[in-house]
Short mmCIF file of N, CA, C and O in Angstrom, two decimals:
data_model
loop_
_atom_site.label_atom_id
_atom_site.label_comp_id
_atom_site.label_asym_id
_atom_site.label_seq_id
_atom_site.Cartn_x
_atom_site.Cartn_y
_atom_site.Cartn_z
N UNK G 24 87.64 83.65 128.84
CA UNK G 24 87.96 83.58 127.43
C UNK G 24 89.47 83.52 127.26
O UNK G 24 90.20 84.35 127.80
N UNK G 25 89.95 82.56 126.56
CA UNK G 25 91.39 82.37 126.35
C UNK G 25 91.93 83.41 125.36
O UNK G 25 91.21 83.87 124.47
N UNK G 26 93.17 83.77 125.53
CA UNK G 26 93.85 84.70 124.63
C UNK G 26 95.04 83.95 124.03
O UNK G 26 96.05 83.76 124.70
N UNK G 27 94.88 83.50 122.80
CA UNK G 27 95.89 82.67 122.14
C UNK G 27 96.76 83.49 121.22
O UNK G 27 96.28 84.40 120.54
N UNK G 28 98.06 83.17 121.18
CA UNK G 28 98.97 83.73 120.19
C UNK G 28 99.74 82.59 119.53
O UNK G 28 99.93 81.53 120.13
N UNK G 29 100.16 82.81 118.31
CA UNK G 29 100.99 81.85 117.58
C UNK G 29 102.32 82.53 117.31
O UNK G 29 102.36 83.64 116.80
N UNK G 30 103.41 81.85 117.68
CA UNK G 30 104.72 82.43 117.43
C UNK G 30 105.73 81.35 117.06
O UNK G 30 105.54 80.18 117.39
N UNK G 31 106.76 81.77 116.38
CA UNK G 31 107.85 80.88 116.02
C UNK G 31 109.05 81.27 116.88
O UNK G 31 109.44 82.43 116.93
N UNK G 32 109.58 80.29 117.60
CA UNK G 32 110.71 80.52 118.50
C UNK G 32 111.66 79.33 118.40
O UNK G 32 111.22 78.19 118.55
N UNK G 33 112.91 79.58 118.14
CA UNK G 33 113.91 78.52 117.97
C UNK G 33 113.46 77.45 116.98
O UNK G 33 113.52 76.26 117.24
N UNK G 34 112.95 77.92 115.85
CA UNK G 34 112.52 77.05 114.75
C UNK G 34 111.33 76.15 115.10
O UNK G 34 111.02 75.21 114.39
N UNK G 35 110.67 76.42 116.19
CA UNK G 35 109.47 75.68 116.57
C UNK G 35 108.28 76.64 116.56
O UNK G 35 108.42 77.82 116.89
N UNK G 36 107.13 76.15 116.20
CA UNK G 36 105.91 76.94 116.21
C UNK G 36 105.13 76.61 117.47
O UNK G 36 104.87 75.45 117.76
N UNK G 37 104.78 77.66 118.22
CA UNK G 37 104.03 77.50 119.46
C UNK G 37 102.70 78.23 119.33
O UNK G 37 102.64 79.32 118.77
N UNK G 38 101.66 77.64 119.84
CA UNK G 38 100.37 78.29 120.01
C UNK G 38 100.14 78.31 121.51
O UNK G 38 100.03 77.28 122.15
N UNK G 39 100.11 79.52 122.07
CA UNK G 39 100.16 79.68 123.53
C UNK G 39 98.91 80.41 124.02
O UNK G 39 98.53 81.44 123.45
N UNK G 40 98.32 79.89 125.05
CA UNK G 40 97.23 80.56 125.74
C UNK G 40 97.87 81.46 126.81
O UNK G 40 98.35 80.97 127.83
N UNK G 41 97.88 82.75 126.56
CA UNK G 41 98.54 83.67 127.49
C UNK G 41 97.86 83.70 128.85
O UNK G 41 98.49 84.03 129.85
N UNK G 42 96.59 83.33 128.92
CA UNK G 42 95.91 83.28 130.21
C UNK G 42 96.50 82.21 131.12
O UNK G 42 96.33 82.25 132.33
N UNK G 43 97.19 81.23 130.56
CA UNK G 43 97.76 80.15 131.36
C UNK G 43 99.21 80.40 131.76
O UNK G 43 99.79 79.62 132.51
N UNK G 44 99.81 81.48 131.27
CA UNK G 44 101.18 81.84 131.66
C UNK G 44 101.09 82.49 133.03
O UNK G 44 100.31 83.42 133.24
N UNK G 45 101.89 82.00 133.97
CA UNK G 45 101.78 82.51 135.34
C UNK G 45 102.55 83.79 135.59
O UNK G 45 102.19 84.56 136.49
N UNK G 46 103.61 84.06 134.83
CA UNK G 46 104.39 85.28 135.04
C UNK G 46 105.08 85.71 133.75
O UNK G 46 105.51 84.87 132.96
N UNK G 47 105.18 87.02 133.59
CA UNK G 47 105.90 87.61 132.47
C UNK G 47 107.01 88.48 133.04
O UNK G 47 106.86 89.05 134.12
N UNK G 48 108.09 88.61 132.30
CA UNK G 48 109.19 89.50 132.70
C UNK G 48 109.40 90.50 131.57
O UNK G 48 109.66 90.11 130.43
N UNK G 49 109.28 91.79 131.87
CA UNK G 49 109.51 92.85 130.90
C UNK G 49 110.72 93.63 131.36
O UNK G 49 110.75 94.14 132.47
N UNK G 50 111.73 93.72 130.51
CA UNK G 50 112.95 94.44 130.86
C UNK G 50 113.01 95.77 130.12
O UNK G 50 112.35 95.93 129.09
N UNK G 51 113.80 96.72 130.62
CA UNK G 51 113.87 98.05 129.98
C UNK G 51 114.38 98.02 128.54
O UNK G 51 114.13 98.96 127.80
N UNK G 52 115.08 96.98 128.15
CA UNK G 52 115.60 96.93 126.77
C UNK G 52 114.63 96.26 125.81
O UNK G 52 115.03 95.64 124.83
N UNK G 53 113.34 96.39 126.08
CA UNK G 53 112.26 95.91 125.21
C UNK G 53 112.30 94.40 125.01
O UNK G 53 112.26 93.90 123.89
N UNK G 54 112.38 93.68 126.11
CA UNK G 54 112.31 92.22 126.09
C UNK G 54 111.17 91.77 126.98
O UNK G 54 110.96 92.30 128.06
N UNK G 55 110.46 90.76 126.49
CA UNK G 55 109.43 90.11 127.29
C UNK G 55 109.77 88.64 127.31
O UNK G 55 110.04 88.04 126.27
N UNK G 56 109.79 88.06 128.50
CA UNK G 56 110.06 86.63 128.59
C UNK G 56 109.01 85.98 129.49
O UNK G 56 108.42 86.62 130.36
N UNK G 57 108.79 84.70 129.22
CA UNK G 57 107.85 83.90 130.01
C UNK G 57 108.18 82.44 129.81
O UNK G 57 108.84 82.06 128.84
N UNK G 58 107.75 81.62 130.74
CA UNK G 58 108.01 80.18 130.67
C UNK G 58 106.74 79.44 130.31
O UNK G 58 105.64 79.83 130.70
N UNK G 59 106.93 78.34 129.59
CA UNK G 59 105.82 77.45 129.26
C UNK G 59 106.21 76.03 129.61
O UNK G 59 107.38 75.75 129.87
N UNK G 60 105.25 75.14 129.60
CA UNK G 60 105.47 73.74 129.94
C UNK G 60 106.11 73.59 131.31
O UNK G 60 107.16 72.99 131.48
N UNK G 61 105.48 74.20 132.31
CA UNK G 61 105.94 74.12 133.70
C UNK G 61 107.37 74.59 133.89
O UNK G 61 108.13 74.01 134.66
N UNK G 62 107.77 75.61 133.15
CA UNK G 62 109.10 76.19 133.31
C UNK G 62 110.19 75.51 132.52
O UNK G 62 111.35 75.88 132.63
N UNK G 63 109.85 74.53 131.72
CA UNK G 63 110.87 73.82 130.95
C UNK G 63 111.40 74.62 129.77
O UNK G 63 112.53 74.42 129.34
N UNK G 64 110.59 75.52 129.22
CA UNK G 64 111.00 76.33 128.09
C UNK G 64 110.75 77.79 128.43
O UNK G 64 109.64 78.16 128.82
N UNK G 65 111.77 78.62 128.29
CA UNK G 65 111.62 80.06 128.47
C UNK G 65 111.68 80.71 127.10
O UNK G 65 112.64 80.51 126.36
N UNK G 66 110.68 81.49 126.80
CA UNK G 66 110.60 82.20 125.52
C UNK G 66 110.91 83.66 125.77
O UNK G 66 110.35 84.28 126.68
N UNK G 67 111.82 84.21 124.97
CA UNK G 67 112.20 85.61 125.06
C UNK G 67 111.86 86.27 123.73
O UNK G 67 112.34 85.85 122.68
N UNK G 68 111.01 87.28 123.78
CA UNK G 68 110.59 88.01 122.59
C UNK G 68 111.10 89.44 122.72
O UNK G 68 110.91 90.08 123.75
N UNK G 69 111.74 89.92 121.68
CA UNK G 69 112.19 91.32 121.67
C UNK G 69 111.39 92.09 120.63
O UNK G 69 110.81 91.51 119.71
N UNK G 70 111.40 93.38 120.79
CA UNK G 70 110.69 94.23 119.85
C UNK G 70 111.31 94.14 118.46
O UNK G 70 110.61 94.22 117.46
N UNK G 71 112.61 93.92 118.39
CA UNK G 71 113.29 93.82 117.10
C UNK G 71 113.07 92.46 116.44
O UNK G 71 112.98 92.36 115.23
N UNK G 72 113.00 91.40 117.22
CA UNK G 72 112.90 90.06 116.65
C UNK G 72 111.50 89.77 116.09
O UNK G 72 111.37 89.12 115.06
N UNK G 73 110.47 90.22 116.77
CA UNK G 73 109.10 89.95 116.32
C UNK G 73 108.19 91.06 116.85
O UNK G 73 107.54 90.89 117.89
N UNK G 74 108.16 92.19 116.16
CA UNK G 74 107.43 93.35 116.69
C UNK G 74 105.93 93.11 116.90
O UNK G 74 105.36 93.61 117.85
N UNK G 75 105.29 92.32 116.04
CA UNK G 75 103.85 92.09 116.18
C UNK G 75 103.53 91.25 117.41
O UNK G 75 102.62 91.57 118.17
N UNK G 76 104.27 90.18 117.62
CA UNK G 76 104.05 89.33 118.80
C UNK G 76 104.43 90.08 120.06
O UNK G 76 103.72 90.00 121.08
N UNK G 77 105.54 90.80 120.02
CA UNK G 77 105.96 91.60 121.18
C UNK G 77 104.84 92.56 121.58
O UNK G 77 104.46 92.63 122.75
N UNK G 78 104.28 93.28 120.62
CA UNK G 78 103.23 94.25 120.93
C UNK G 78 101.97 93.56 121.41
O UNK G 78 101.30 94.05 122.32
N UNK G 79 101.64 92.40 120.86
CA UNK G 79 100.46 91.65 121.31
C UNK G 79 100.61 91.23 122.77
O UNK G 79 99.66 91.33 123.55
N UNK G 80 101.82 90.79 123.15
CA UNK G 80 102.04 90.38 124.55
C UNK G 80 102.00 91.58 125.48
O UNK G 80 101.39 91.53 126.55
N UNK G 81 102.64 92.68 125.08
CA UNK G 81 102.62 93.89 125.91
C UNK G 81 101.18 94.40 126.06
O UNK G 81 100.77 94.76 127.18
N UNK G 82 100.42 94.40 124.99
CA UNK G 82 99.02 94.83 125.07
C UNK G 82 98.23 93.92 126.02
O UNK G 82 97.40 94.40 126.80
N UNK G 83 98.48 92.62 125.93
CA UNK G 83 97.80 91.67 126.81
C UNK G 83 98.14 91.96 128.28
O UNK G 83 97.25 92.02 129.13
N UNK G 84 99.42 92.16 128.57
CA UNK G 84 99.84 92.43 129.95
C UNK G 84 99.20 93.72 130.46
O UNK G 84 98.68 93.78 131.57
N UNK G 85 99.22 94.77 129.63
CA UNK G 85 98.64 96.04 130.04
C UNK G 85 97.14 95.92 130.27
O UNK G 85 96.59 96.49 131.21
N UNK G 86 96.45 95.15 129.42
CA UNK G 86 95.01 94.97 129.56
C UNK G 86 94.66 94.20 130.84
O UNK G 86 93.74 94.56 131.57
N UNK G 87 95.41 93.16 131.12
CA UNK G 87 95.11 92.31 132.28
C UNK G 87 95.50 92.96 133.61
O UNK G 87 94.88 92.70 134.63
N UNK G 88 96.55 93.78 133.60
CA UNK G 88 97.03 94.35 134.86
C UNK G 88 96.67 95.81 135.07
O UNK G 88 96.90 96.34 136.16
N UNK G 89 96.16 96.47 134.06
CA UNK G 89 95.90 97.91 134.11
C UNK G 89 97.15 98.73 134.41
O UNK G 89 97.09 99.79 135.00
N UNK G 90 98.31 98.18 134.02
CA UNK G 90 99.57 98.88 134.16
C UNK G 90 100.07 99.28 132.78
O UNK G 90 99.82 98.59 131.80
N UNK G 91 100.81 100.37 132.71
CA UNK G 91 101.38 100.82 131.44
C UNK G 91 102.86 100.46 131.43
O UNK G 91 103.62 100.89 132.30
N UNK G 92 103.27 99.67 130.45
CA UNK G 92 104.67 99.30 130.33
C UNK G 92 105.38 100.32 129.47
O UNK G 92 104.83 100.80 128.47
N UNK G 93 106.61 100.67 129.82
CA UNK G 93 107.34 101.67 129.02
C UNK G 93 107.69 101.16 127.63
O UNK G 93 107.80 100.02 127.38
#
């Protein structure tokens, strides 16, 4: 089952299947980044810039990996 999110990044609207993202990067300063389109675009989401999308991605990562992110 696909897990889709819709987000606005750099004035573009993306609808992304998180199941197709191969890697996520979570940094201690509340940033999550990932690449789409075979690494051509890197999206960086912060808790301050888009708290709902940030939390949705963190929840997805925690659910899929059974790890707790700080």
